[in-house]
PDB file of C-alpha atoms in Angstrom:
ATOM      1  CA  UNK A  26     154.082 156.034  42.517  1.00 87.00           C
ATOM      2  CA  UNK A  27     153.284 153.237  45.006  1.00 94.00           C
ATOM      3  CA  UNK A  28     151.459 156.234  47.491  1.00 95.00           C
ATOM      4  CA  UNK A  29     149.913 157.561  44.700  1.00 95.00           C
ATOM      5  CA  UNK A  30     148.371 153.851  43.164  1.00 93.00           C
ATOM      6  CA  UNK A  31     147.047 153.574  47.338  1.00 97.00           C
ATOM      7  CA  UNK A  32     145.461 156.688  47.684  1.00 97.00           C
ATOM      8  CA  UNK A  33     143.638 156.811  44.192  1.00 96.00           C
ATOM      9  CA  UNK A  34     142.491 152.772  44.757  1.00 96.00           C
ATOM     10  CA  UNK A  35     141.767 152.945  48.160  1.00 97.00           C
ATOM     11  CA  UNK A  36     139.439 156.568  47.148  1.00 97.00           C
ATOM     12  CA  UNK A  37     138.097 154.809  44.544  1.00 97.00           C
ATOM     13  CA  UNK A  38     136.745 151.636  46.353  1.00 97.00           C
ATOM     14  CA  UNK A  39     135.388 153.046  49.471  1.00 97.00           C
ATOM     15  CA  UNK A  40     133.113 155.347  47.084  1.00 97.00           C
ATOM     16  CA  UNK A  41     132.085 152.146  44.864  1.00 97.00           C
ATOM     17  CA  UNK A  42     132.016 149.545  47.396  1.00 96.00           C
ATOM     18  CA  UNK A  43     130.277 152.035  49.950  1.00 97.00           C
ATOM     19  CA  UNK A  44     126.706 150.412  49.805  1.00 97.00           C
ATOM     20  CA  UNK A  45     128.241 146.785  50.287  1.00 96.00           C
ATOM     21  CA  UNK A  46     130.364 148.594  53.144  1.00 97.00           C
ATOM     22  CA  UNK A  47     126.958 149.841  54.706  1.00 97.00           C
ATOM     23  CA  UNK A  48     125.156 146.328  54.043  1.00 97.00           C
ATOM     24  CA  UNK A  49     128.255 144.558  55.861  1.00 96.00           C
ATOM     25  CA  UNK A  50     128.015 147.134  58.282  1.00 97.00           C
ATOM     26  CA  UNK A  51     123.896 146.437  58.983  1.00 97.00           C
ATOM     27  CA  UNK A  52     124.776 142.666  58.803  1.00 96.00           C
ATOM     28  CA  UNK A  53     127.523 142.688  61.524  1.00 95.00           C
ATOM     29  CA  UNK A  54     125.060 145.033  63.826  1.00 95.00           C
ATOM     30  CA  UNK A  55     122.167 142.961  63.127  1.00 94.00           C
ATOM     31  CA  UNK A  56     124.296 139.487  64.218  1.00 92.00           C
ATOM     32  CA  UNK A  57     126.668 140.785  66.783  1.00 91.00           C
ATOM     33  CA  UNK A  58     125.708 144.082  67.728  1.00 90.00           C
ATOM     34  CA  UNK A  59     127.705 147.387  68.091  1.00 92.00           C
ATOM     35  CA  UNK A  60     130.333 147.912  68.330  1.00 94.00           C
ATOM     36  CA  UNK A  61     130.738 147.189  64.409  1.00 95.00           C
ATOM     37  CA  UNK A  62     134.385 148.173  63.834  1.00 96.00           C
ATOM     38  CA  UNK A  63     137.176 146.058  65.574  1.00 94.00           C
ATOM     39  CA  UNK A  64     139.894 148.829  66.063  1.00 96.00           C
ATOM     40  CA  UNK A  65     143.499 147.234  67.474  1.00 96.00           C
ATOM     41  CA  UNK A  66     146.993 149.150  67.707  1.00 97.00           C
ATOM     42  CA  UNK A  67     149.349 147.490  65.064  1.00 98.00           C
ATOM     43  CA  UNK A  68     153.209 148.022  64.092  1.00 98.00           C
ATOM     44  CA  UNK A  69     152.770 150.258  61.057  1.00 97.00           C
ATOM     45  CA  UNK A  70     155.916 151.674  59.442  1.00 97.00           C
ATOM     46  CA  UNK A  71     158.988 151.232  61.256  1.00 97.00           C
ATOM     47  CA  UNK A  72     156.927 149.600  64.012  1.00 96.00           C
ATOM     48  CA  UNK A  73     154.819 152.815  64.667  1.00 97.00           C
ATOM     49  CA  UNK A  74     151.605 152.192  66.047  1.00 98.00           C
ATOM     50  CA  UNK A  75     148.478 153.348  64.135  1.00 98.00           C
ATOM     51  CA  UNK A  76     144.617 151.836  64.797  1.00 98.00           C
ATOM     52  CA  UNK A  77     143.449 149.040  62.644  1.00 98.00           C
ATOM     53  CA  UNK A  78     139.807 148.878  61.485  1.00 98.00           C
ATOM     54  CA  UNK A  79     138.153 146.207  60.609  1.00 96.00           C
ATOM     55  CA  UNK A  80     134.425 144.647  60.301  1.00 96.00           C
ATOM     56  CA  UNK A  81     134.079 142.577  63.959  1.00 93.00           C
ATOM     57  CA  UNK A  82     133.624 138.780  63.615  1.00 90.00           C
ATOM     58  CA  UNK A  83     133.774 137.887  66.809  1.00 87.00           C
ATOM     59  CA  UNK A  84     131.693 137.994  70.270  1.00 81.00           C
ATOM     60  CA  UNK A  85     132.776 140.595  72.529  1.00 78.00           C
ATOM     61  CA  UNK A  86     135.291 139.704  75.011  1.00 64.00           C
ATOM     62  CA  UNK A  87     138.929 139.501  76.170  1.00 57.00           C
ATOM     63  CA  UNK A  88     141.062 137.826  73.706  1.00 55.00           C
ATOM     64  CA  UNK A  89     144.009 135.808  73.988  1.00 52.00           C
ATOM     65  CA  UNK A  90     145.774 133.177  76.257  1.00 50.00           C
ATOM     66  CA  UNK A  91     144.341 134.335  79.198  1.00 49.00           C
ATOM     67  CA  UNK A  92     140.567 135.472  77.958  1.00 48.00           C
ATOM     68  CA  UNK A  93     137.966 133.437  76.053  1.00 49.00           C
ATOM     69  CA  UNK A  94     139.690 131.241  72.968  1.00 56.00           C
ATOM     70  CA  UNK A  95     139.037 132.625  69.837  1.00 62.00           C
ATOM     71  CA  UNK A  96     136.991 129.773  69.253  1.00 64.00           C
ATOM     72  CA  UNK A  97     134.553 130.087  71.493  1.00 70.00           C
ATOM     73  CA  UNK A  98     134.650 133.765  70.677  1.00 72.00           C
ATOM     74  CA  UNK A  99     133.799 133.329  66.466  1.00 79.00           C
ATOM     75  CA  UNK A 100     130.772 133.774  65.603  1.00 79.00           C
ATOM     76  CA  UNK A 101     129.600 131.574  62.779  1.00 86.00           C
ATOM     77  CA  UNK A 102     128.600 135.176  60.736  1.00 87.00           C
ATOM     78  CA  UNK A 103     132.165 136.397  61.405  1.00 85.00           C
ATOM     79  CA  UNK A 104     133.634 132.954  60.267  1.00 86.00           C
ATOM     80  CA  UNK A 105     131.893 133.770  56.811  1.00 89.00           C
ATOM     81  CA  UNK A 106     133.100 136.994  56.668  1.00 90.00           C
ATOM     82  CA  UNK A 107     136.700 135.911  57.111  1.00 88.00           C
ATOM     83  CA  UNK A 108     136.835 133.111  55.258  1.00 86.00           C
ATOM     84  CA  UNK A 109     135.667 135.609  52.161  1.00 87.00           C
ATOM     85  CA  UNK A 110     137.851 138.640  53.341  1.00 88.00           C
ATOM     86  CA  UNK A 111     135.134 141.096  53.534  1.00 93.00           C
ATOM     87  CA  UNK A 112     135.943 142.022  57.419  1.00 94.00           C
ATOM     88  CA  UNK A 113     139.388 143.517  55.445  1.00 95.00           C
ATOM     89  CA  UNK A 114     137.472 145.895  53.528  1.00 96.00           C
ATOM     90  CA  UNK A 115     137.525 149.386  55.715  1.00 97.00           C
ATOM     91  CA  UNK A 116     141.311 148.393  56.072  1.00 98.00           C
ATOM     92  CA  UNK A 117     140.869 150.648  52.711  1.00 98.00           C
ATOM     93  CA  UNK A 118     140.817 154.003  55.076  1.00 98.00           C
ATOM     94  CA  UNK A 119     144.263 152.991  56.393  1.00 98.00           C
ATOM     95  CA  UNK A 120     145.241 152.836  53.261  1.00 98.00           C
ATOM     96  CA  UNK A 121     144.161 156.185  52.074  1.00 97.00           C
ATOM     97  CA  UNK A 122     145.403 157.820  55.490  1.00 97.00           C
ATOM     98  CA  UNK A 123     148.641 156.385  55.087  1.00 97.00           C
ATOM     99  CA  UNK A 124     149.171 154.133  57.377  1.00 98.00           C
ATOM    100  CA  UNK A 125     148.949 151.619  55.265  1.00 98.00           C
ATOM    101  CA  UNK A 126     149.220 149.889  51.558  1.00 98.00           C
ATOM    102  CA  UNK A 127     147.603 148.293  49.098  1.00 97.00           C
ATOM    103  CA  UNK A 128     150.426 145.963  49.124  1.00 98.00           C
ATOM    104  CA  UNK A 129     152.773 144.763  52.026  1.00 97.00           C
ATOM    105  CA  UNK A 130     153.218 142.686  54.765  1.00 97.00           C
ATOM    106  CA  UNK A 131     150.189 141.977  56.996  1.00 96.00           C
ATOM    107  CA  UNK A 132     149.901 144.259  59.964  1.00 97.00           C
ATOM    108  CA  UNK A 133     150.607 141.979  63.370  1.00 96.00           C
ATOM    109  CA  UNK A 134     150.269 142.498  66.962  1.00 96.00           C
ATOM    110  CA  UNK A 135     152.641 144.934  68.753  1.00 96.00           C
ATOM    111  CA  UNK A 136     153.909 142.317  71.651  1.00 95.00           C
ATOM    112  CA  UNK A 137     155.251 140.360  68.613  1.00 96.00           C
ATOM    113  CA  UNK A 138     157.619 143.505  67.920  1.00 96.00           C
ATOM    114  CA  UNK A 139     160.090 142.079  70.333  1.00 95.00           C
ATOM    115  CA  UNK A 140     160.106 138.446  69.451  1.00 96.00           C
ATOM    116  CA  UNK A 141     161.216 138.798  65.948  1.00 96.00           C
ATOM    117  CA  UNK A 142     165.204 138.550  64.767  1.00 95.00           C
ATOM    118  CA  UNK A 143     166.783 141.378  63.184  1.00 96.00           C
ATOM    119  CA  UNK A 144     166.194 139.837  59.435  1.00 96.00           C
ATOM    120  CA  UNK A 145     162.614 139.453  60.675  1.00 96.00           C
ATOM    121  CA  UNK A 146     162.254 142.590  61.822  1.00 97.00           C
ATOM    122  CA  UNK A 147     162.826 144.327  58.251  1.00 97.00           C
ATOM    123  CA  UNK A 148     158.946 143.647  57.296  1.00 97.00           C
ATOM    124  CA  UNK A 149     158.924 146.670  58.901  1.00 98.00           C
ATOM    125  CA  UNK A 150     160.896 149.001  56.599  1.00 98.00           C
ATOM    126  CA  UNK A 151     157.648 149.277  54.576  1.00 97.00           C
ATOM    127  CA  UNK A 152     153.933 150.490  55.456  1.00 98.00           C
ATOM    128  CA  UNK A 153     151.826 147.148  56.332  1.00 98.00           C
ATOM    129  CA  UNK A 154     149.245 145.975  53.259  1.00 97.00           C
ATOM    130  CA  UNK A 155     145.550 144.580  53.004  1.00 96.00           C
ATOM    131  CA  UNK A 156     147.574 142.025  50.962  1.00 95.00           C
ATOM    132  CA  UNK A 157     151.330 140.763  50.186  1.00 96.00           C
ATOM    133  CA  UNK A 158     153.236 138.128  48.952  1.00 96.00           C
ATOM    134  CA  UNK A 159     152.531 135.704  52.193  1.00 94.00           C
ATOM    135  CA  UNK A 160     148.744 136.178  51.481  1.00 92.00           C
ATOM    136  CA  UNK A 161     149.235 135.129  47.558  1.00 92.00           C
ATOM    137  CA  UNK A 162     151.211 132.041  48.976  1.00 91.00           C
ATOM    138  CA  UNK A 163     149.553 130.328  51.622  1.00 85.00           C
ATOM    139  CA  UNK A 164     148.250 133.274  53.722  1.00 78.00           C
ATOM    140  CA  UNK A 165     147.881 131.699  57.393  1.00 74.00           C
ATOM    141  CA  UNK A 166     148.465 128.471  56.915  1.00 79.00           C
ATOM    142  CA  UNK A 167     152.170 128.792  56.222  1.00 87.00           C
ATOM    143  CA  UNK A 168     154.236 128.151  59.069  1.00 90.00           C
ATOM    144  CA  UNK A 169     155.443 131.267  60.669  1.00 93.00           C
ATOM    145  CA  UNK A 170     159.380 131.167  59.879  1.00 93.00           C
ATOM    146  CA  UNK A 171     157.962 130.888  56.424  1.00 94.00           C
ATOM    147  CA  UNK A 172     155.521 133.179  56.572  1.00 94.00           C
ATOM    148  CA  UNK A 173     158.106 136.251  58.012  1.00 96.00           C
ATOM    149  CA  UNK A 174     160.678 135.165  55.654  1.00 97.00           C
ATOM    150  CA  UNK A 175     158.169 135.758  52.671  1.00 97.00           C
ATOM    151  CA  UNK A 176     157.628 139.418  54.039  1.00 97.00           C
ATOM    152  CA  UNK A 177     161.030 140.326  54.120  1.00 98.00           C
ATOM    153  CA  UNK A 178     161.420 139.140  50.747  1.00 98.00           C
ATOM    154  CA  UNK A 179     158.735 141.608  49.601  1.00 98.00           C
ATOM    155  CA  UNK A 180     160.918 144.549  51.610  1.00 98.00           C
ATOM    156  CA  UNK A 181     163.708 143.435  49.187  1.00 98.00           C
ATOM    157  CA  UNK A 182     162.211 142.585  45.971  1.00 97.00           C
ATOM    158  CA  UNK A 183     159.775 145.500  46.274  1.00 96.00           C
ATOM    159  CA  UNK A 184     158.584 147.055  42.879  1.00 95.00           C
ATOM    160  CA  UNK A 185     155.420 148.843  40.984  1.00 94.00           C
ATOM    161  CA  UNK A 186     154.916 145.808  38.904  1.00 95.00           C
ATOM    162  CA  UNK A 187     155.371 143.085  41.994  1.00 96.00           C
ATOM    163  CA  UNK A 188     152.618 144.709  43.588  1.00 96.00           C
ATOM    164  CA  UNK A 189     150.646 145.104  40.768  1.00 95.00           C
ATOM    165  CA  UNK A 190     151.158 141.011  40.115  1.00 96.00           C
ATOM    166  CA  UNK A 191     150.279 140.479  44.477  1.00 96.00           C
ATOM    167  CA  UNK A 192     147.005 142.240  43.900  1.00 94.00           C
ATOM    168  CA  UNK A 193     146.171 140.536  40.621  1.00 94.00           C
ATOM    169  CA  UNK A 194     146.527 137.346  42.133  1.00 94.00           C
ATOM    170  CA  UNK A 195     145.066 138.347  45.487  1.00 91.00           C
ATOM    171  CA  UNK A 196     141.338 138.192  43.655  1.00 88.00           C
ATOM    172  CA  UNK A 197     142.262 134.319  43.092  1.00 88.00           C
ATOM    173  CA  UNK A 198     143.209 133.694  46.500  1.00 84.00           C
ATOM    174  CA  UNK A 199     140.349 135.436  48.205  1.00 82.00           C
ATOM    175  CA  UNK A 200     137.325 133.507  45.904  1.00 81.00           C
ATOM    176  CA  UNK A 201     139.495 130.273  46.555  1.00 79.00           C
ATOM    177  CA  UNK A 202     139.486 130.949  50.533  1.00 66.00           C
ATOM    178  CA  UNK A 203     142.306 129.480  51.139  1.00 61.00           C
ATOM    179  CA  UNK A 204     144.797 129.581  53.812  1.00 54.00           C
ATOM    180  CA  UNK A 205     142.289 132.007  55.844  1.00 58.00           C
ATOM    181  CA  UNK A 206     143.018 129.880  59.289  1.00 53.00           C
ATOM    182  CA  UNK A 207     145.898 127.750  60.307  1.00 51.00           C
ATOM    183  CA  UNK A 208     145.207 123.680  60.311  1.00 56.00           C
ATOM    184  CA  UNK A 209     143.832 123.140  63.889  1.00 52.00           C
ATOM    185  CA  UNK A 210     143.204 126.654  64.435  1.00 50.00           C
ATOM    186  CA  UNK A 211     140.318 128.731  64.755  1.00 51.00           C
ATOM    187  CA  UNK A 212     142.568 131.958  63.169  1.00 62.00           C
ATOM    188  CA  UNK A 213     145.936 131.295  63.644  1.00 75.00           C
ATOM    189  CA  UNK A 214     148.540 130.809  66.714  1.00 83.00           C
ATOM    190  CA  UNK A 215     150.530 132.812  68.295  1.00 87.00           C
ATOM    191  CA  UNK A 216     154.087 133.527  67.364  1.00 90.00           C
ATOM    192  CA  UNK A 217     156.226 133.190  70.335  1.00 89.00           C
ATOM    193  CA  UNK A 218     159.993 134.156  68.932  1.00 86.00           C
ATOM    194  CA  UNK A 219     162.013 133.897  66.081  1.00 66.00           C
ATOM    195  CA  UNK A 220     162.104 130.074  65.775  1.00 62.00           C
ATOM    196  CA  UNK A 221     158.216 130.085  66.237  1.00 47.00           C
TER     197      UNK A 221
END
């Protein structure tokens, strides 16, 4: 039930939110030029890798600790687009293709795959989600310990009717734009282990 609720929502939206996809799509061309997608390898289910896509929001350029900071990277264009979660929105063809859901726990980076603890690790007996219980309660901005623990408490407490309730109250959270960045971050930091 929880493949079929994907594919028919994520179907749905790309055909009704197509012209806002296209205007986003002229808008992040216009400001930052091509290429428009930001593609990354994430851990999908069981830690598989599949290719992210998202709307780019920031200037091109190597990321991380040892490239340009993210801040100096953001773009004040991309900045808006986070803060309202509109770069999220061709996440929607992951989630018909099936590498992703609706509903789960955010897709992170692959050198993080090593660094978590075996409880940890269980976010990753489910496909990753646009949205999940950590984004309904505090999104970024919850410490990571916190943050993980919330995922695996999805994995366990899984059901039709949770999900339903996580993407209810996802509308909330997005219009509120809260939690979209960490306090003294430009996104958020990186977890280094377990105890992070």
């Amino acid at each position: 039930m929880k493949r079929a609720l994907d594919v028919t929502v994520s179907a749905l939206a790309l055909v009704i939110l197509s012209p806002i996809l296209l205007v986003i799509a002229a808008l992040v061309w216009w400001k930052l030029g091509s290429p428009v997608l930001f593609t990354q390898q994430r851990p999908g289910l069981q830690g598989r890798p599949f290719t992210l896509v998202k709307f780019r929001t920031m200037r091109l350029g190597p990321a991380g600790p040892d490239g340009a900071s993210d801040a100096n990277r953001m773009d004040p264009f991309g900045a808006k687009l986070r803060t309202t979660s509109l770069d999220e929105l061709p996440e929607l063809w992951n989630v018909l293709t099936g590498d992703m859901s609706l509903v789960g726990p955010r897709p992170l980076l692959l050198q993080y795959l090593p660094l978590y603890s075996e409880r940890q690790a269980r976010r990753h007996e489910v496909r990753p989600g646009i949205t999940g219980w950590a984004q309904i309660n505090g999104r970024n901005s919850t410490p990571w310990p916190e943050r993980l623990e919330m995922d695996v408490w999805y994995v366990e407490n899984r059901s039709t009717w949770l999900d339903l309730k996580i993407l209810f109250m996802t509308i909330p959270t997005a219009l509120r734009r809260s939690g979209v960045t960490q306090e003294g971050q430009t996104t958020v930091e990186y977890f280094t282990g377990a105890e992070s």
